[in-house]
Amino acid sequence: MILPLPTKATLSLALHLVRSRLVVKLAWGMGALTTLVGMGLAGMLAKEGANPPLASLLLLMENAFAYGIGFLVAFGGATQAFRQDRDEGIRALLAARGVTTGEYLVARVAGLALAVAIPTVGGTALTGLVALLVAHRASVLPETARAVLVGVGYASAFSLMVALVALVALGARNRAGGYIVLVLLFLLPDFLSPWTAPLVPPAWSGLVSLPGVLSTLRDTLLPGSFDGALLVRGLAALAGALVVLAMLVRGELFRLDSDGGGRTR
């Protein structure tokens, strides 16, 4: 199956619909402040002896950007997105211009993922840039450079995954139902992972939840912990998770159209 690619205008509209929300604007502002804090901390740590813990700082900032700012953007931008697009005539307008349902969905997911990536990937990259500039000691620079690359990759994968999760949970549901789906889909499996991990082969024990898949991939690529076989399994788990989430997003839109008589193409 070929992924339907939306036009640049459709993608721009999807991003505009996300960034026009007050919650997203506030989250971007918080992301900018968090980035400044991270950059300042990187500069301060450069004065801490011959081996400043810049890689540890980057790991801390990645989590702050992802699970703080990224979550806020994703769920603020996804809440009732499909329902509002239908009720406000946006989907009807796009359909009149020849935009298929597949193209609309890809644009919606990409627009939300990009909105999440702006503070998460951008914040990680800027913090990492400052860390690289101050990591002028030869013993620290290679480790810091690798941590920056891994962090940017982690933030990119997180942005796409959380955009899909948010649209599954809240794209067509009310807040109460959406947050229940969020807990069942994203949070509960991670909480139960100490008990579910022993139920699968040891090689897959870190991949029993969506956060676990992302964390495993990141940890595998960090300095001193590379594991090629685990990396392959993590990438396979990530690809499978993204495919399933994309199918669930399509199912949510189909359910909304079936309940409300929306028009699909």
Coordinates of C-alpha atoms in Angstrom, one line a residue:
M1 CA 0.0 0.0 0.0
I2 CA 1.4 3.4 -1.1
L3 CA 1.2 6.1 1.5
P4 CA -0.9 9.0 0.1
L5 CA 1.1 12.1 0.1
P6 CA -0.8 15.4 0.7
T7 CA 0.1 18.6 -1.0
K8 CA 2.1 21.3 0.6
A9 CA -1.0 23.4 1.0
T10 CA -2.8 20.6 2.9
L11 CA 0.2 20.1 5.1
S12 CA 0.4 23.9 5.8
L13 CA -3.3 23.9 6.7
A14 CA -2.9 21.0 9.1
L15 CA 0.0 22.7 10.9
H16 CA -2.0 25.9 11.0
L17 CA -4.9 24.1 12.7
V18 CA -2.6 22.8 15.4
R19 CA -0.6 25.9 16.1
S20 CA -3.7 28.1 16.2
R21 CA -4.7 26.4 19.5
L22 CA -3.9 28.3 22.7
V23 CA -2.6 25.3 24.5
V24 CA -0.1 24.7 21.7
K25 CA 1.1 28.3 21.8
L26 CA 1.6 28.2 25.5
A27 CA 3.4 24.9 25.2
W28 CA 5.7 26.3 22.6
G29 CA 6.5 29.2 24.9
M30 CA 7.2 26.8 27.7
G31 CA 9.5 24.9 25.3
A32 CA 11.4 28.1 24.5
L33 CA 12.0 28.8 28.2
T34 CA 13.0 25.2 28.8
T35 CA 15.5 25.4 25.9
L36 CA 17.0 28.5 27.4
V37 CA 17.3 26.7 30.8
G38 CA 19.0 23.7 29.1
M39 CA 21.4 25.9 27.2
G40 CA 22.3 27.8 30.4
L41 CA 22.8 24.6 32.3
A42 CA 25.1 23.3 29.6
G43 CA 27.2 26.4 29.8
M44 CA 27.4 26.1 33.6
L45 CA 28.4 22.4 33.5
A46 CA 31.3 23.2 31.3
K47 CA 33.0 24.7 34.3
E48 CA 32.6 21.5 36.3
G49 CA 36.1 20.0 36.1
A50 CA 37.7 18.1 33.2
N51 CA 34.7 15.8 32.4
P52 CA 31.4 17.8 32.8
P53 CA 28.3 15.5 32.7
L54 CA 27.0 17.0 29.5
A55 CA 25.6 13.7 28.2
S56 CA 23.6 13.2 31.4
L57 CA 22.2 16.7 31.0
L58 CA 21.1 16.0 27.5
L59 CA 19.3 12.9 28.6
L60 CA 17.5 14.9 31.3
M61 CA 16.5 17.6 28.9
E62 CA 15.3 15.1 26.3
N63 CA 12.8 13.7 28.8
A64 CA 11.7 17.2 29.9
F65 CA 11.1 18.2 26.3
A66 CA 9.3 14.9 25.4
Y67 CA 7.2 14.1 28.4
G68 CA 6.6 17.7 29.5
I69 CA 6.4 20.0 26.4
G70 CA 5.8 17.3 23.8
F71 CA 2.8 15.7 25.6
L72 CA 1.2 19.1 26.1
V73 CA 1.5 20.1 22.4
A74 CA 0.3 16.7 21.2
F75 CA -2.8 16.4 23.3
G76 CA -3.6 20.1 23.1
G77 CA -3.4 19.9 19.3
A78 CA -5.2 16.6 19.0
T79 CA -8.3 17.2 21.2
Q80 CA -11.4 16.9 19.1
A81 CA -9.4 17.6 16.0
F82 CA -11.2 15.2 13.7
R83 CA -14.6 16.2 15.0
Q84 CA -14.0 20.0 14.7
D85 CA -12.7 19.5 11.1
R86 CA -15.9 17.8 10.2
D87 CA -18.2 20.2 12.1
E88 CA -16.5 23.3 10.8
G89 CA -16.6 22.1 7.2
I90 CA -12.8 21.8 6.8
R91 CA -13.0 18.2 5.6
A92 CA -15.8 19.1 3.2
L93 CA -13.8 21.9 1.8
L94 CA -10.7 19.7 1.3
A95 CA -12.9 17.0 -0.3
A96 CA -14.2 19.5 -2.7
R97 CA -10.6 20.4 -3.7
G98 CA -9.9 16.7 -4.4
V99 CA -8.1 15.8 -1.1
T100 CA -8.7 12.2 -0.2
T101 CA -9.3 10.9 3.3
G102 CA -5.8 9.3 3.2
E103 CA -4.1 12.5 2.3
Y104 CA -6.1 14.3 5.0
L105 CA -5.0 11.8 7.6
V106 CA -1.4 11.9 6.6
A107 CA -1.5 15.7 6.7
R108 CA -3.1 15.7 10.1
V109 CA -0.6 13.3 11.6
A110 CA 2.4 15.1 10.0
G111 CA 1.1 18.5 11.1
L112 CA 0.8 17.4 14.7
A113 CA 4.1 15.5 14.7
L114 CA 5.8 18.6 13.3
A115 CA 4.2 20.8 16.0
V116 CA 5.5 18.4 18.6
A117 CA 9.0 18.3 17.0
I118 CA 9.4 22.0 17.0
P119 CA 10.0 22.2 20.8
T120 CA 11.3 18.6 21.3
V121 CA 13.7 18.2 18.4
G122 CA 14.4 21.9 18.3
G123 CA 15.0 22.2 22.0
T124 CA 17.2 19.1 22.1
A125 CA 19.2 20.2 19.1
L126 CA 19.8 23.7 20.5
T127 CA 20.7 22.4 23.9
G128 CA 23.0 19.9 22.3
L129 CA 24.6 22.6 20.1
V130 CA 25.6 24.6 23.2
A131 CA 26.8 21.4 24.8
L132 CA 29.0 20.8 21.8
L133 CA 30.4 24.3 21.8
V134 CA 31.4 24.1 25.5
A135 CA 32.6 20.4 25.3
H136 CA 36.0 21.6 23.9
R137 CA 37.9 18.9 25.9
A138 CA 38.8 15.9 23.6
S139 CA 37.7 13.4 26.2
V140 CA 34.1 14.8 26.4
L141 CA 33.4 16.0 22.8
P142 CA 32.9 12.5 21.2
E143 CA 30.5 11.4 23.9
T144 CA 28.6 14.6 23.8
A145 CA 28.3 14.6 20.0
R146 CA 26.9 11.0 20.1
A147 CA 24.5 12.0 22.8
V148 CA 23.2 14.9 20.7
L149 CA 22.6 12.7 17.7
V150 CA 20.9 10.1 19.7
G151 CA 18.8 12.7 21.4
V152 CA 17.6 14.3 18.2
G153 CA 16.7 10.8 16.8
Y154 CA 14.8 10.0 20.0
A155 CA 12.9 13.3 19.9
S156 CA 12.0 12.7 16.3
A157 CA 10.6 9.2 16.9
F158 CA 8.8 10.4 20.0
S159 CA 7.2 13.3 18.1
L160 CA 5.7 10.9 15.5
M161 CA 4.6 8.3 18.0
V162 CA 3.0 10.7 20.5
A163 CA 1.2 12.5 17.6
L164 CA -0.4 9.2 16.6
V165 CA -1.2 8.2 20.2
A166 CA -2.8 11.7 20.8
L167 CA -5.0 11.4 17.6
V168 CA -6.1 7.9 18.6
A169 CA -7.0 9.0 22.1
L170 CA -8.5 12.5 21.5
G171 CA -8.9 13.1 17.8
A172 CA -12.6 12.1 17.8
R173 CA -13.3 11.4 21.5
N174 CA -14.3 13.6 24.4
R175 CA -11.6 14.4 27.0
A176 CA -12.8 11.8 29.5
G177 CA -12.8 9.0 27.0
G178 CA -9.6 10.2 25.4
Y179 CA -7.6 10.2 28.6
I180 CA -8.8 6.7 29.4
V181 CA -7.5 5.5 26.0
L182 CA -4.3 7.3 26.7
V183 CA -3.8 5.5 30.0
L184 CA -4.7 2.1 28.4
L185 CA -2.5 2.7 25.3
F186 CA 0.6 4.5 26.6
L187 CA 0.8 4.7 30.4
L188 CA -0.6 1.5 31.7
P189 CA 1.6 -0.9 29.7
D190 CA 4.7 1.0 30.9
F191 CA 3.5 0.8 34.5
L192 CA 2.8 -2.9 34.2
S193 CA 6.1 -3.6 32.3
P194 CA 7.9 -5.0 35.5
W195 CA 5.2 -7.8 35.5
T196 CA 4.7 -8.2 31.7
A197 CA 8.4 -8.2 30.7
P198 CA 9.0 -11.7 32.2
L199 CA 6.1 -13.0 30.0
V200 CA 8.1 -12.5 26.8
P201 CA 11.5 -13.7 25.7
P202 CA 14.3 -11.9 27.6
A203 CA 15.5 -10.3 24.3
W204 CA 12.2 -8.5 24.0
S205 CA 11.6 -7.7 27.7
G206 CA 12.3 -4.0 27.2
L207 CA 9.9 -3.6 24.3
V208 CA 6.6 -4.4 26.0
S209 CA 5.3 -0.7 26.0
L210 CA 5.5 2.2 23.7
P211 CA 7.8 4.3 26.1
G212 CA 9.9 1.2 26.5
V213 CA 10.5 0.9 22.8
L214 CA 11.7 4.4 22.6
S215 CA 13.8 4.2 25.7
T216 CA 15.4 0.9 24.6
L217 CA 16.3 2.4 21.2
R218 CA 17.9 5.4 22.8
D219 CA 19.8 3.5 25.5
T220 CA 21.1 1.1 22.9
L221 CA 22.7 3.9 20.9
L222 CA 24.2 5.8 23.9
P223 CA 28.0 5.6 24.4
G224 CA 29.2 2.4 25.9
S225 CA 25.9 0.5 25.5
F226 CA 25.6 -0.3 21.8
D227 CA 23.8 -3.6 21.0
G228 CA 23.2 -4.3 17.3
A229 CA 20.8 -7.1 17.8
L230 CA 18.7 -5.1 20.3
L231 CA 18.8 -2.1 18.0
V232 CA 17.3 -4.2 15.1
R233 CA 14.6 -5.6 17.5
G234 CA 13.8 -2.1 18.7
L235 CA 13.5 -0.7 15.2
A236 CA 11.2 -3.6 14.3
A237 CA 9.0 -3.0 17.4
L238 CA 8.9 0.8 16.6
A239 CA 7.9 0.2 13.0
G240 CA 5.2 -2.3 14.1
A241 CA 3.9 0.1 16.7
L242 CA 3.7 3.0 14.3
V243 CA 1.8 0.9 11.8
V244 CA -0.7 -0.3 14.4
L245 CA -1.2 3.3 15.7
A246 CA -1.8 4.6 12.1
M247 CA -4.4 1.9 11.7
L248 CA -6.1 2.9 14.9
V249 CA -6.1 6.6 13.8
R250 CA -7.8 5.6 10.6
G251 CA -10.3 3.6 12.6
E252 CA -11.1 6.6 14.8
L253 CA -11.9 8.7 11.8
F254 CA -14.0 5.9 10.3
R255 CA -15.9 5.6 13.6
L256 CA -16.5 9.3 13.7
D257 CA -17.8 9.3 10.1
S258 CA -20.0 6.3 10.7
D259 CA -21.5 7.9 13.9
G260 CA -22.0 11.3 12.5
G261 CA -22.6 10.7 8.9
G262 CA -19.4 12.3 7.8
R263 CA -18.3 12.0 4.2
T264 CA -15.2 10.0 3.3
R265 CA -13.4 9.4 0.1

